[in-house]
C-alpha positions as a Python dict, from the first residue, in 0.01 Angstrom:
ca = {
    (1, 'X'): (0, 0, 0),
    (2, 'X'): (221, 54, 305),
    (3, 'X'): (329, -205, 555),
    (4, 'X'): (95, -66, 819),
    (5, 'X'): (-213, -86, 597),
    (6, 'X'): (-127, -436, 482),
    (7, 'X'): (-92, -558, 840),
    (8, 'X'): (-414, -382, 935),
    (9, 'X'): (-593, -581, 660),
    (10, 'X'): (-441, -904, 796),
    (11, 'X'): (-538, -814, 1150),
    (12, 'X'): (-895, -725, 1048),
    (13, 'X'): (-938, -1045, 849),
    (14, 'X'): (-806, -1235, 1151),
    (15, 'X'): (-1068, -1067, 1369),
    (16, 'X'): (-1339, -1168, 1120),
    (17, 'X'): (-1211, -1528, 1127),
    (18, 'X'): (-1212, -1504, 1505),
    (19, 'X'): (-1583, -1421, 1497),
    (20, 'X'): (-1661, -1713, 1275),
    (21, 'X'): (-1464, -1956, 1496),
    (22, 'X'): (-1653, -1831, 1803),
    (23, 'X'): (-1982, -1891, 1620),
    (24, 'X'): (-1880, -2255, 1570),
    (25, 'X'): (-1695, -2330, 1890),
    (26, 'X'): (-1974, -2204, 2117),
    (27, 'X'): (-2185, -2510, 2036),
    (28, 'X'): (-1922, -2739, 2183),
    (29, 'X'): (-1996, -2571, 2517),
    (30, 'X'): (-2370, -2498, 2484),
    (31, 'X'): (-2504, -2813, 2318),
    (32, 'X'): (-2399, -3158, 2445),
    (33, 'X'): (-2538, -3311, 2119),
    (34, 'X'): (-2305, -3100, 1902),
    (35, 'X'): (-2075, -3317, 1681),
    (36, 'X'): (-2266, -3634, 1783),
    (37, 'X'): (-2474, -3854, 1554),
    (38, 'X'): (-2802, -3714, 1694),
    (39, 'X'): (-2992, -3385, 1707),
    (40, 'X'): (-3076, -3223, 2039),
    (41, 'X'): (-3427, -3330, 2146),
    (42, 'X'): (-3456, -3030, 2379),
    (43, 'X'): (-3438, -2785, 2085),
    (44, 'X'): (-3615, -2960, 1803),
    (45, 'X'): (-3859, -2705, 1654),
    (46, 'X'): (-3818, -2565, 1299),
    (47, 'X'): (-3663, -2239, 1421),
    (48, 'X'): (-3393, -2427, 1617),
    (49, 'X'): (-3318, -2633, 1308),
    (50, 'X'): (-3298, -2318, 1100),
    (51, 'X'): (-3037, -2167, 1333),
    (52, 'X'): (-2837, -2492, 1327),
    (53, 'X'): (-2865, -2499, 945),
    (54, 'X'): (-2742, -2148, 906),
    (55, 'X'): (-2441, -2200, 1127),
    (56, 'X'): (-2347, -2520, 940),
    (57, 'X'): (-2392, -2364, 596),
    (58, 'X'): (-2212, -2036, 658),
    (59, 'X'): (-1965, -2099, 940),
    (60, 'X'): (-1868, -2461, 995),
    (61, 'X'): (-1564, -2581, 799),
    (62, 'X'): (-1520, -2230, 660),
    (63, 'X'): (-1357, -2014, 925),
    (64, 'X'): (-1080, -2243, 1043),
    (65, 'X'): (-980, -2242, 674),
    (66, 'X'): (-960, -1863, 686),
    (67, 'X'): (-758, -1874, 1007),
    (68, 'X'): (-526, -2132, 845),
    (69, 'X'): (-483, -1919, 537),
    (70, 'X'): (-384, -1623, 751),
    (71, 'X'): (-143, -1842, 948),
    (72, 'X'): (34, -1923, 619),
    (73, 'X'): (32, -1562, 515),
    (74, 'X'): (170, -1449, 845),
    (75, 'X'): (440, -1713, 818),
    (76, 'X'): (587, -1513, 524),
    (77, 'X'): (575, -1194, 727),
    (78, 'X'): (771, -1364, 1003),
    (79, 'X'): (1025, -1482, 745),
    (80, 'X'): (1069, -1122, 629),
    (81, 'X'): (1092, -998, 989),
    (82, 'X'): (1369, -1250, 1071),
    (83, 'X'): (1559, -1142, 760),
    (84, 'X'): (1533, -778, 853),
    (85, 'X'): (1652, -855, 1208),
    (86, 'X'): (1942, -1063, 1080),
    (87, 'X'): (1847, -1368, 1289),
    (88, 'X'): (1782, -1731, 1218),
    (89, 'X'): (1424, -1778, 1106),
    (90, 'X'): (1435, -2150, 1177),
    (91, 'X'): (1531, -2109, 1539),
    (92, 'X'): (1282, -1830, 1587),
    (93, 'X'): (1001, -2036, 1432),
    (94, 'X'): (1083, -2349, 1631),
    (95, 'X'): (1056, -2151, 1950),
    (96, 'X'): (722, -2007, 1833),
    (97, 'X'): (591, -2354, 1746),
    (98, 'X'): (695, -2481, 2091),
    (99, 'X'): (514, -2188, 2254),
    (100, 'X'): (194, -2256, 2057),
    (101, 'X'): (211, -2626, 2135),
    (102, 'X'): (246, -2572, 2512),
    (103, 'X'): (-35, -2310, 2519),
    (104, 'X'): (-255, -2532, 2307),
    (105, 'X'): (-198, -2837, 2529),
    (106, 'X'): (-296, -2643, 2843),
    (107, 'X'): (-597, -2490, 2671),
    (108, 'X'): (-711, -2826, 2531),
    (109, 'X'): (-689, -3010, 2862),
    (110, 'X'): (-830, -2744, 3093),
    (111, 'X'): (-1090, -2558, 2884),
    (112, 'X'): (-1171, -2678, 2537),
    (113, 'X'): (-1081, -3026, 2411),
    (114, 'X'): (-1152, -2919, 2051),
    (115, 'X'): (-879, -2652, 2042),
    (116, 'X'): (-652, -2661, 1733),
    (117, 'X'): (-330, -2480, 1831),
    (118, 'X'): (-140, -2804, 1889),
    (119, 'X'): (-238, -2914, 1536),
    (120, 'X'): (-127, -2581, 1395),
    (121, 'X'): (206, -2619, 1572),
    (122, 'X'): (262, -2956, 1411),
    (123, 'X'): (154, -2834, 1066),
    (124, 'X'): (381, -2531, 1104),
    (125, 'X'): (675, -2770, 1104),
    (126, 'X'): (568, -2898, 765),
    (127, 'X'): (552, -2544, 638),
    (128, 'X'): (891, -2469, 788),
    (129, 'X'): (1049, -2759, 603),
    (130, 'X'): (878, -2647, 284),
    (131, 'X'): (965, -2276, 316),
    (132, 'X'): (1183, -2267, 4),
    (133, 'X'): (908, -2387, -234),
    (134, 'X'): (775, -2155, -501),
    (135, 'X'): (430, -2001, -469),
    (136, 'X'): (316, -2205, -770),
    (137, 'X'): (429, -2531, -600),
    (138, 'X'): (253, -2430, -284),
    (139, 'X'): (-75, -2381, -471),
    (140, 'X'): (-36, -2713, -649),
    (141, 'X'): (38, -2897, -327),
    (142, 'X'): (-255, -2734, -151),
    (143, 'X'): (-496, -2813, -437),
    (144, 'X'): (-378, -3174, -459),
    (145, 'X'): (-416, -3220, -87),
    (146, 'X'): (-773, -3090, -88),
    (147, 'X'): (-863, -3308, -391),
    (148, 'X'): (-717, -3623, -236),
    (149, 'X'): (-894, -3571, 95),
    (150, 'X'): (-1223, -3492, -80),
    (151, 'X'): (-1200, -3813, -284),
    (152, 'X'): (-1132, -4018, 30),
    (153, 'X'): (-1428, -3874, 223),
    (154, 'X'): (-1666, -3894, -71),
    (155, 'X'): (-1560, -4255, -127),
    (156, 'X'): (-1618, -4338, 237),
    (157, 'X'): (-1961, -4182, 219),
    (158, 'X'): (-2054, -4380, -85),
    (159, 'X'): (-1947, -4698, 90),
    (160, 'X'): (-2159, -4611, 391),
    (161, 'X'): (-2459, -4543, 167),
    (162, 'X'): (-2405, -4868, -16),
    (163, 'X'): (-2410, -5046, 319),
    (164, 'X'): (-2739, -4878, 409),
    (165, 'X'): (-2609, -4617, 650),
    (166, 'X'): (-2754, -4299, 513),
    (167, 'X'): (-2787, -4158, 864),
    (168, 'X'): (-2727, -4275, 1219),
    (169, 'X'): (-3021, -4450, 1389),
    (170, 'X'): (-3243, -4234, 1610),
    (171, 'X'): (-3091, -4179, 1953),
    (172, 'X'): (-2734, -4251, 1842),
    (173, 'X'): (-2489, -4037, 2036),
    (174, 'X'): (-2737, -3989, 2320),
    (175, 'X'): (-2520, -4156, 2580),
    (176, 'X'): (-2220, -3942, 2491),
    (177, 'X'): (-2434, -3628, 2506),
    (178, 'X'): (-2578, -3721, 2841),
    (179, 'X'): (-2231, -3779, 2986),
    (180, 'X'): (-2120, -3433, 2863),
    (181, 'X'): (-2435, -3261, 2997),
    (182, 'X'): (-2385, -3425, 3335),
    (183, 'X'): (-2019, -3324, 3357),
    (184, 'X'): (-2070, -2967, 3237),
    (185, 'X'): (-2371, -2929, 3460),
    (186, 'X'): (-2172, -3051, 3762),
    (187, 'X'): (-1883, -2889, 3944),
    (188, 'X'): (-1547, -2767, 3815),
    (189, 'X'): (-1379, -3104, 3890),
    (190, 'X'): (-1630, -3294, 3679),
    (191, 'X'): (-1592, -3050, 3393),
    (192, 'X'): (-1214, -3073, 3406),
    (193, 'X'): (-1219, -3449, 3422),
    (194, 'X'): (-1448, -3468, 3112),
    (195, 'X'): (-1252, -3216, 2910),
    (196, 'X'): (-910, -3363, 2992),
    (197, 'X'): (-1040, -3718, 2949),
    (198, 'X'): (-1164, -3654, 2599),
    (199, 'X'): (-874, -3446, 2475),
    (200, 'X'): (-684, -3728, 2307),
    (201, 'X'): (-977, -3861, 2106),
    (202, 'X'): (-1091, -3515, 2009),
    (203, 'X'): (-737, -3419, 1904),
    (204, 'X'): (-720, -3728, 1684),
    (205, 'X'): (-1053, -3633, 1524),
    (206, 'X'): (-926, -3280, 1456),
    (207, 'X'): (-608, -3411, 1290),
    (208, 'X'): (-824, -3639, 1072),
    (209, 'X'): (-1105, -3401, 990),
    (210, 'X'): (-928, -3061, 976),
    (211, 'X'): (-555, -3130, 957),
    (212, 'X'): (-521, -3189, 577),
    (213, 'X'): (-741, -2892, 477),
    (214, 'X'): (-569, -2669, 730),
    (215, 'X'): (-232, -2761, 580),
    (216, 'X'): (-367, -2691, 230),
    (217, 'X'): (-471, -2346, 344),
    (218, 'X'): (-127, -2297, 501),
    (219, 'X'): (12, -2354, 155),
    (220, 'X'): (-235, -2114, -10),
    (221, 'X'): (-162, -1847, 251),
    (222, 'X'): (213, -1896, 203),
    (223, 'X'): (173, -1848, -171),
    (224, 'X'): (-39, -1538, -116),
    (225, 'X'): (219, -1401, 123),
    (226, 'X'): (506, -1457, -115),
    (227, 'X'): (311, -1259, -375),
    (228, 'X'): (224, -993, -112),
    (229, 'X'): (-142, -1034, -201),
    (230, 'X'): (-263, -778, 49),
    (231, 'X'): (-9, -521, -66),
    (232, 'X'): (-186, -472, -398),
    (233, 'X'): (-535, -408, -529),
    (234, 'X'): (-691, -732, -652),
    (235, 'X'): (-777, -744, -1024),
    (236, 'X'): (-1146, -706, -1087),
    (237, 'X'): (-1159, -1034, -1273),
    (238, 'X'): (-1018, -1213, -964),
    (239, 'X'): (-1274, -1047, -743),
    (240, 'X'): (-1558, -1144, -973),
    (241, 'X'): (-1443, -1505, -1000),
    (242, 'X'): (-1389, -1538, -624),
    (243, 'X'): (-1731, -1391, -541),
    (244, 'X'): (-1901, -1586, -816),
    (245, 'X'): (-1759, -1926, -727),
    (246, 'X'): (-1790, -1862, -354),
    (247, 'X'): (-2155, -1759, -367),
    (248, 'X'): (-2253, -2040, -604),
    (249, 'X'): (-2026, -2348, -569),
    (250, 'X'): (-1914, -2267, -218),
    (251, 'X'): (-2258, -2180, -88),
    (252, 'X'): (-2416, -2479, -262),
    (253, 'X'): (-2168, -2711, -90),
    (254, 'X'): (-2235, -2540, 244),
    (255, 'X'): (-2612, -2584, 202),
    (256, 'X'): (-2569, -2951, 112),
    (257, 'X'): (-2350, -3007, 417),
    (258, 'X'): (-2587, -2818, 644),
    (259, 'X'): (-2889, -3018, 522),
    (260, 'X'): (-2712, -3344, 614),
    (261, 'X'): (-2605, -3211, 956),
    (262, 'X'): (-2968, -3123, 1039),
    (263, 'X'): (-3157, -3403, 858),
    (264, 'X'): (-2919, -3694, 828),
    (265, 'X'): (-2641, -3669, 1086),
    (266, 'X'): (-2390, -3942, 1155),
    (267, 'X'): (-2421, -4146, 836),
    (268, 'X'): (-2310, -4178, 478),
    (269, 'X'): (-2484, -3863, 361),
    (270, 'X'): (-2305, -3644, 609),
    (271, 'X'): (-1975, -3809, 527),
    (272, 'X'): (-2037, -3757, 156),
    (273, 'X'): (-2131, -3389, 214),
    (274, 'X'): (-1821, -3336, 428),
    (275, 'X'): (-1608, -3468, 140),
    (276, 'X'): (-1781, -3237, -104),
    (277, 'X'): (-1721, -2953, 137),
    (278, 'X'): (-1349, -3017, 131),
    (279, 'X'): (-1359, -2884, -225),
    (280, 'X'): (-1632, -2624, -200),
    (281, 'X'): (-1570, -2462, 140),
    (282, 'X'): (-1242, -2295, 29),
    (283, 'X'): (-1439, -2111, -244),
    (284, 'X'): (-1677, -1964, 15),
    (285, 'X'): (-1384, -1876, 233),
    (286, 'X'): (-1220, -1698, -61),
    (287, 'X'): (-1542, -1506, -119),
    (288, 'X'): (-1540, -1398, 246),
    (289, 'X'): (-1178, -1272, 209),
    (290, 'X'): (-1245, -1081, -113),
    (291, 'X'): (-1567, -938, 31),
    (292, 'X'): (-1391, -823, 351),
    (293, 'X'): (-1105, -664, 160),
    (294, 'X'): (-1350, -474, -60),
    (295, 'X'): (-1531, -351, 253),
    (296, 'X'): (-1207, -248, 414),
    (297, 'X'): (-1106, -47, 105),
    (298, 'X'): (-1441, 124, 96),
    (299, 'X'): (-1464, 179, 468),
    (300, 'X'): (-1127, 184, 645),
    (301, 'X'): (-1309, 267, 969),
    (302, 'X'): (-1463, -81, 971),
    (303, 'X'): (-1121, -234, 927),
    (304, 'X'): (-966, -16, 1199),
    (305, 'X'): (-1245, -87, 1441),
    (306, 'X'): (-1198, -464, 1435),
    (307, 'X'): (-822, -488, 1366),
    (308, 'X'): (-724, -467, 1738),
    (309, 'X'): (-914, -793, 1806),
    (310, 'X'): (-709, -952, 1525),
    (311, 'X'): (-387, -826, 1683),
    (312, 'X'): (-498, -1004, 2004),
    (313, 'X'): (-644, -1312, 1835),
    (314, 'X'): (-447, -1565, 2052),
    (315, 'X'): (-557, -1394, 2376),
    (316, 'X'): (-906, -1362, 2237),
    (317, 'X'): (-925, -1726, 2127),
    (318, 'X'): (-838, -1851, 2470),
    (319, 'X'): (-1042, -1578, 2634),
    (320, 'X'): (-1348, -1699, 2439),
    (321, 'X'): (-1303, -2042, 2592),
    (322, 'X'): (-1282, -1889, 2940),
    (323, 'X'): (-1604, -1691, 2890),
    (324, 'X'): (-1793, -1982, 2739),
    (325, 'X'): (-1670, -2222, 3006),
    (326, 'X'): (-1791, -1980, 3279),
    (327, 'X'): (-2134, -1963, 3115),
    (328, 'X'): (-2196, -2322, 3014),
    (329, 'X'): (-1983, -2555, 3228),
    (330, 'X'): (-1916, -2644, 3590),
    (331, 'X'): (-1643, -2379, 3602),
    (332, 'X'): (-1930, -2126, 3624),
    (333, 'X'): (-2304, -2125, 3566),
    (334, 'X'): (-2335, -2472, 3415),
    (335, 'X'): (-2596, -2368, 3157),
    (336, 'X'): (-2516, -2642, 2912),
    (337, 'X'): (-2826, -2762, 2721),
    (338, 'X'): (-3036, -2484, 2879),
    (339, 'X'): (-2996, -2198, 2624),
    (340, 'X'): (-3197, -2190, 2303),
    (341, 'X'): (-2994, -2182, 1979),
    (342, 'X'): (-3099, -1827, 1887),
    (343, 'X'): (-2991, -1708, 2231),
    (344, 'X'): (-2657, -1883, 2184),
    (345, 'X'): (-2602, -1675, 1870),
    (346, 'X'): (-2698, -1363, 2068),
    (347, 'X'): (-2427, -1457, 2320),
    (348, 'X'): (-2176, -1485, 2032),
    (349, 'X'): (-2257, -1129, 1926),
    (350, 'X'): (-2223, -1000, 2285),
    (351, 'X'): (-1895, -1177, 2347),
    (352, 'X'): (-1742, -1059, 2017),
    (353, 'X'): (-1858, -704, 2076),
    (354, 'X'): (-1706, -709, 2423),
    (355, 'X'): (-1380, -839, 2283),
    (356, 'X'): (-1365, -561, 2029),
    (357, 'X'): (-1399, -307, 2311),
    (358, 'X'): (-1152, -481, 2541),
    (359, 'X'): (-893, -530, 2264),
    (360, 'X'): (-899, -163, 2164),
    (361, 'X'): (-875, -56, 2528),
    (362, 'X'): (-587, -292, 2602),
    (363, 'X'): (-380, -204, 2294),
    (364, 'X'): (-424, 162, 2375),
    (365, 'X'): (-217, 92, 2688),
    (366, 'X'): (-5, -212, 2600),
    (367, 'X'): (213, -307, 2306),
    (368, 'X'): (73, -658, 2274),
    (369, 'X'): (-205, -877, 2410),
    (370, 'X'): (-108, -1080, 2720),
    (371, 'X'): (-59, -1413, 2541),
    (372, 'X'): (87, -1248, 2234),
    (373, 'X'): (341, -1085, 2471),
    (374, 'X'): (440, -1420, 2612),
    (375, 'X'): (458, -1587, 2274),
    (376, 'X'): (671, -1302, 2136),
    (377, 'X'): (908, -1339, 2429),
    (378, 'X'): (943, -1713, 2365),
    (379, 'X'): (976, -1657, 1985),
    (380, 'X'): (1239, -1384, 1992),
    (381, 'X'): (1420, -1497, 2306),
    (382, 'X'): (1402, -1154, 2465),
    (383, 'X'): (1150, -969, 2677),
    (384, 'X'): (932, -739, 2458),
    (385, 'X'): (812, -406, 2581),
    (386, 'X'): (492, -421, 2783),
    (387, 'X'): (352, -69, 2755),
    (388, 'X'): (238, 82, 2424),
    (389, 'X'): (472, 352, 2288),
    (390, 'X'): (345, 703, 2346),
}
């Protein structure tokens, strides 16, 4: 497989991850009860619960893992690029990390307190220090990290259950949700104050809940990149095992987690299910990767139609927050807590479809997405071309 095809696979997978992340992040804008210890009383019928269940089972805790895996894989491509250019990879990567951190900080304070770029920047330093490890060691470290974190969360869940906290009491989290609904339904100043004011505590939660598993996937992606996984056809046995484990163990863990999110939020059962998911979610993520690669091999048009969005994933990620903020917060229409869950998913489809069109149009005229252009300038220390080559 040539370099262009391999990069197209990575870009297309990144676009797919980008869709899954949108399907999760949208709830932080649309539903003030999201990530609290209580369900939303405004949308409490069985169909609303079914939508919430499906998102939790298939998307939550799955797609940031895929994005993290691709970050680790792309790290090896950047290593190779620096070697070809005859420049210091360490200096180049440190500048890139700084650019990501600054962009993430602005994004997190102004638009979306749950953004993860700052965390990625910090974890990238760990990967940078570990860049000389063997692929085998990277897999061992990633596996050990996931196992340790899973044991800790499962243990915490068992302790909560032993203390009688299977779920949070009814109404828990209502005050927090009301404050968010009031701020997002107000004006732009109220929205900014709420988002900026909660950034520190949300960032701490992301580091605790997602940081270790994201680092583990960095290691797995690094190992895959060192083996040039996307440059070869996967063995049929590996495909069967990935799909089999993902659609059994991975899906079972996702269903268990989703059931607790809908029926027993905020207590020991959800904590226990989250811990189980630290082990099972990567299997479902692997099944997504294998399934997508098989689809791309069978239908390159599908890959090529979504790859431009993957090439502009950074711009698209921030652009999603801009669109969602304009729809749901005081920066725009202020429709927080007013859109039914199924309509929220419909909006996800519309936004992603629009981004596919915009990405293809933009890259037909420009060499890079706007934020990718800025980050490339910071990374390489020289101004990249703006227009696409003819």
